[in-house]
Coordinates of N, CA and C in Angstrom, one line a residue:
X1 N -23.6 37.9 -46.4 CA -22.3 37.7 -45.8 C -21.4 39.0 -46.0
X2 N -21.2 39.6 -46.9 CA -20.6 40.6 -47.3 C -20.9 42.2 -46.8
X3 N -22.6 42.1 -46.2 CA -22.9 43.3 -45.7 C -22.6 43.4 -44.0
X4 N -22.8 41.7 -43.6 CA -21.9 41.2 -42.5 C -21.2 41.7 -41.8
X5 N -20.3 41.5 -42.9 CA -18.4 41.9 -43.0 C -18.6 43.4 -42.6
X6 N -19.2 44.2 -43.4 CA -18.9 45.5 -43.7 C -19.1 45.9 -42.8
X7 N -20.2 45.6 -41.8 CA -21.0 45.9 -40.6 C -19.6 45.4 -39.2
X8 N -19.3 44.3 -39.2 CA -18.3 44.0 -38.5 C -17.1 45.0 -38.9
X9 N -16.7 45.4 -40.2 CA -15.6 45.7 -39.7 C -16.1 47.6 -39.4
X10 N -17.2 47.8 -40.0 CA -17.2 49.6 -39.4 C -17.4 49.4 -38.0
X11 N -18.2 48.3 -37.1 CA -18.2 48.2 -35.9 C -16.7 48.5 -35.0
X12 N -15.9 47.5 -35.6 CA -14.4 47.4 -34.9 C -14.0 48.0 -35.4
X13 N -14.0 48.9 -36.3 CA -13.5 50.7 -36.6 C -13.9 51.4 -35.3
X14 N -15.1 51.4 -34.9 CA -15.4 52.2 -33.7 C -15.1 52.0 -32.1
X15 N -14.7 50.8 -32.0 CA -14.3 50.3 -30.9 C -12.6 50.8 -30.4
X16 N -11.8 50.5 -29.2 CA -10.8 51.0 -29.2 C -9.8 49.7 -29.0
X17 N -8.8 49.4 -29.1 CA -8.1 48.3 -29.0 C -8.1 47.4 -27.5
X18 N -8.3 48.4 -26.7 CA -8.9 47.3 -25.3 C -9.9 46.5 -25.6
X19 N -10.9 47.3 -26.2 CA -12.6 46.7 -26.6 C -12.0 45.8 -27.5
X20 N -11.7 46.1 -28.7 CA -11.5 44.9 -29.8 C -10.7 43.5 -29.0
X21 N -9.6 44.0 -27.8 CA -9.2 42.6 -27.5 C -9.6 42.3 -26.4
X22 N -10.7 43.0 -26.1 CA -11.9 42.0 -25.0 C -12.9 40.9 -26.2
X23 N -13.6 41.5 -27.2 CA -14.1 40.9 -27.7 C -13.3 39.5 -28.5
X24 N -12.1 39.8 -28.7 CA -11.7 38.3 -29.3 C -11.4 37.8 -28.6
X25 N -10.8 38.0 -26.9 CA -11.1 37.2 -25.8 C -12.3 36.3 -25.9
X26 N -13.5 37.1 -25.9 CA -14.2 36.5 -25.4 C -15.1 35.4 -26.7
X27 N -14.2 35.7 -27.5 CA -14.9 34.7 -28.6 C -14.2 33.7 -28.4
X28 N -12.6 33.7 -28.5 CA -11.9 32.6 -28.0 C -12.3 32.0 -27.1
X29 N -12.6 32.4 -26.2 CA -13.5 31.8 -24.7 C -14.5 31.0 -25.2
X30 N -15.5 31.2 -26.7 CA -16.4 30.8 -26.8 C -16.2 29.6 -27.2
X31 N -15.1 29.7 -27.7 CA -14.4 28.7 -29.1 C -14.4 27.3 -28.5
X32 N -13.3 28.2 -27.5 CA -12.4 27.0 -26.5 C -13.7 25.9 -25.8
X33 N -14.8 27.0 -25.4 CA -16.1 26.0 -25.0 C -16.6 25.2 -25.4
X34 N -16.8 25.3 -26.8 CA -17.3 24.9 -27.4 C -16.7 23.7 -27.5
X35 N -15.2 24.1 -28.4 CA -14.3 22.5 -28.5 C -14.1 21.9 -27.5
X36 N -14.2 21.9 -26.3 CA -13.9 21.0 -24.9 C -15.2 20.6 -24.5
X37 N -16.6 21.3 -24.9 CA -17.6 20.4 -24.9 C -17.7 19.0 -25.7
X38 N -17.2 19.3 -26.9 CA -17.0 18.6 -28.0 C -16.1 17.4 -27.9
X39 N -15.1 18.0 -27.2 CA -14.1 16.9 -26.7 C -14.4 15.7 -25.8
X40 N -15.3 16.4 -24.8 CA -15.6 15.7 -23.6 C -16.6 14.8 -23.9
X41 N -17.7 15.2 -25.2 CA -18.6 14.6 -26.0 C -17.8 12.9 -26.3
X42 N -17.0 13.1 -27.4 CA -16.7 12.0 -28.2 C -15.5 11.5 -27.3
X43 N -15.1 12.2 -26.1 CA -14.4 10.8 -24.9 C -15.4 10.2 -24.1
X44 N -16.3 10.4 -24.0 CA -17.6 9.8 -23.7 C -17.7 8.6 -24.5
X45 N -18.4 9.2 -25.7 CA -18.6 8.2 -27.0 C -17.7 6.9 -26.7
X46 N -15.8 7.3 -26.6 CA -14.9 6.7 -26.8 C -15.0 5.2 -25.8
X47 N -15.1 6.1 -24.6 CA -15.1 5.5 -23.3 C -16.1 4.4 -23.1
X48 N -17.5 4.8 -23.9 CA -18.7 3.6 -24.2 C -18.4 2.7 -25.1
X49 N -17.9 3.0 -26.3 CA -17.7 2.0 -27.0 C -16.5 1.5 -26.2
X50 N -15.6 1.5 -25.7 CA -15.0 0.6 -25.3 C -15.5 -0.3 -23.8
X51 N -16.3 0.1 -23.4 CA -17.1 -0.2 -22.0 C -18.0 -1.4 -23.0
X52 N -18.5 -1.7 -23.7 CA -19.2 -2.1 -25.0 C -18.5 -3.5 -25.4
X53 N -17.1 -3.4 -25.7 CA -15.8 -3.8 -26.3 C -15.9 -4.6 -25.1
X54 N -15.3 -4.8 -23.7 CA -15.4 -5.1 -22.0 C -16.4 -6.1 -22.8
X55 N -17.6 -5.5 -22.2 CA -18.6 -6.8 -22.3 C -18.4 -7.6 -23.2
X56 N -18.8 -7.3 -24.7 CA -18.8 -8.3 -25.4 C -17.2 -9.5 -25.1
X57 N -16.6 -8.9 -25.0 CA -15.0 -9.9 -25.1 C -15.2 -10.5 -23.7
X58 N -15.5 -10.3 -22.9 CA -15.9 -10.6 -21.2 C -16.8 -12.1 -21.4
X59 N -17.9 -11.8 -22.2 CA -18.9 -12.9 -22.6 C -18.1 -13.9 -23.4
X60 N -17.2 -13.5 -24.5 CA -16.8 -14.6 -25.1 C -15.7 -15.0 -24.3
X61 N -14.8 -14.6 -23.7 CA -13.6 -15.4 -23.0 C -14.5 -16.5 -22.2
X62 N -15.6 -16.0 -21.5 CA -16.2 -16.7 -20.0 C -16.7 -18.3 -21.4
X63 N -17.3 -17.8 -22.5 CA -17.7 -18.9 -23.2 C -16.3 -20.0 -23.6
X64 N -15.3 -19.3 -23.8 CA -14.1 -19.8 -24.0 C -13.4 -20.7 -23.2
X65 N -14.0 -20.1 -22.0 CA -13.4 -21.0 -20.5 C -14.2 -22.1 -20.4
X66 N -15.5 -22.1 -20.6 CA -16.6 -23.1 -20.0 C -16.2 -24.4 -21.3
X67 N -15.6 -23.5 -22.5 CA -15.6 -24.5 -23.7 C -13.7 -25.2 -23.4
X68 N -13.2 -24.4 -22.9 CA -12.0 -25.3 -22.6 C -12.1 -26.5 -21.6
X69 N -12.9 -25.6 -20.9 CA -13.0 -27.0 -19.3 C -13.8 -28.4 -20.0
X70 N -14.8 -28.2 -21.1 CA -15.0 -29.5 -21.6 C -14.2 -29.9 -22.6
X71 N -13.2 -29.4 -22.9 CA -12.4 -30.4 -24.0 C -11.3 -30.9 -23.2
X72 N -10.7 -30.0 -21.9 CA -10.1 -30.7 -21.0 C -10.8 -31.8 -20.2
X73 N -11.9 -31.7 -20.3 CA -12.8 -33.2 -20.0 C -12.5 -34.5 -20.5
X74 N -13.0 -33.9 -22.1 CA -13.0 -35.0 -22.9 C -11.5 -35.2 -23.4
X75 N -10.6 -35.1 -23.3 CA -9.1 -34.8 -23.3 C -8.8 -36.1 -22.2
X76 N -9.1 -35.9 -21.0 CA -8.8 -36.8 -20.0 C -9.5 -38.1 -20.1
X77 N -10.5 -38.1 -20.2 CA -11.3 -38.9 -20.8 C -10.4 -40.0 -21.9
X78 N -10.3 -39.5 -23.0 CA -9.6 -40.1 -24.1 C -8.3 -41.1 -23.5
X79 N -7.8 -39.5 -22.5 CA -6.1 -40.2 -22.2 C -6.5 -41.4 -21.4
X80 N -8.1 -41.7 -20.6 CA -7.8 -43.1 -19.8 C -8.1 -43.9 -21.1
X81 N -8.6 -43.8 -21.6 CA -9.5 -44.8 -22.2 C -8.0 -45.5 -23.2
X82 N -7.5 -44.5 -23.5 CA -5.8 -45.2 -24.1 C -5.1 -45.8 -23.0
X83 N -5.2 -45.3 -21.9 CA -4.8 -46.1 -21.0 C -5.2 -47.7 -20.6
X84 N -6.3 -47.3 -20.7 CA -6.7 -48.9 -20.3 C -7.0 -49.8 -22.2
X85 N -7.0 -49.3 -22.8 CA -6.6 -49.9 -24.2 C -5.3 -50.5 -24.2
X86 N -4.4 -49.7 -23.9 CA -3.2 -50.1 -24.4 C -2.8 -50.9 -23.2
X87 N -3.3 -50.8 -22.1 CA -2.9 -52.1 -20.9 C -3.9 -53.3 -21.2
X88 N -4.9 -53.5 -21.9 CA -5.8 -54.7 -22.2 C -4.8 -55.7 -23.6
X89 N -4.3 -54.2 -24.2 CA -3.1 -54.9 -25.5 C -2.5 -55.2 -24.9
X90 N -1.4 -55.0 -23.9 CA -0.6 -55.3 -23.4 C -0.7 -56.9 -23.1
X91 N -1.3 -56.5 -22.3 CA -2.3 -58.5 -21.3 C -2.4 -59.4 -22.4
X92 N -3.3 -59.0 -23.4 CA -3.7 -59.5 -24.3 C -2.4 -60.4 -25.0
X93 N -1.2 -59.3 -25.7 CA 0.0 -59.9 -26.6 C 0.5 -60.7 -25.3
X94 N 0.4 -60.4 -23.6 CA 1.3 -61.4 -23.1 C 0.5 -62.9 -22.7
X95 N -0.4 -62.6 -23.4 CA -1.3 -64.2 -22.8 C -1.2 -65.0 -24.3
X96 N -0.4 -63.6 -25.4 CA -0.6 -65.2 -26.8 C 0.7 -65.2 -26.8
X97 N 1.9 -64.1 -26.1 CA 2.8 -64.8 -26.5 C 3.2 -66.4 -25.6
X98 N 2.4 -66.4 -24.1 CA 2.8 -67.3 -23.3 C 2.1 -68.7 -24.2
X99 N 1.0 -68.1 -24.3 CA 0.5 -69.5 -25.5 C 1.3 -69.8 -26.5
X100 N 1.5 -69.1 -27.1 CA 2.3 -69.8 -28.4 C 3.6 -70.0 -27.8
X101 N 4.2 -69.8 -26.9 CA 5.8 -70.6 -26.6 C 5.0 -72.0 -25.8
X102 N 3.7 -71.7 -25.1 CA 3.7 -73.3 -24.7 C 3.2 -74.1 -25.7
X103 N 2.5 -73.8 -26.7 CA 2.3 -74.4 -28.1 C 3.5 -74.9 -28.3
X104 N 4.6 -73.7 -28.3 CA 6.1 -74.4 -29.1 C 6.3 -75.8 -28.3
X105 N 6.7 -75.6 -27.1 CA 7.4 -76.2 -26.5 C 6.2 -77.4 -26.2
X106 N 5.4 -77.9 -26.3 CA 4.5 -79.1 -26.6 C 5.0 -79.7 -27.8
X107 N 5.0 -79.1 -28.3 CA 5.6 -79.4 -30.1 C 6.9 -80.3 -30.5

């Protein structure tokens, strides 16, 4: 690393300040490549896993729905079934109260 260095810097000793700021141009250039590859990489990534996220939640709402429409079934369901209970009680208390007032009034 150090003989590297030494080599880099007698190199850019010999160069002239145009040269030296073409070459950091063009490393920057390399840089910038590199990170916007990189970038473009892991918004990819990003973009699948949430494409991923879609499906799965997509699957469970649709299960969600199919599971609501049957408890709204059995929901309605229930509410006749009180319906016609509570009109059979109904019938029912007015046929013993009519009996027991004709009970009374026999009496």
């Amino acid at each position: 690393a150090v003989v590297q260095r030494r080599v880099r810097v007698s190199l850019l000793e010999c160069l002239t300040k145009s040269e030296e700021r073409a070459i950091k141009k063009a490393r920057r250039k390399i840089k910038n490549k590199i990170s916007a590859q990189e970038s473009r990489r892991k918004k990819k990534e990003y973009i699948e896993g949430l494409e991923r996220r879609v499906t799965v939640f997509s699957a469970v709402n649709q299960d969600l729905k199919v599971r609501v429409a049957e408890l709204e079934d059995i929901n309605r369901e229930m509410q006749e079934q009180i319906i016609l209970l509570t009109t059979k009680r109904s019938r029912s208390r007015v046929g013993c109260t009519v009996g027991t007032q004709t009970d009374l009034g026999e009496s």
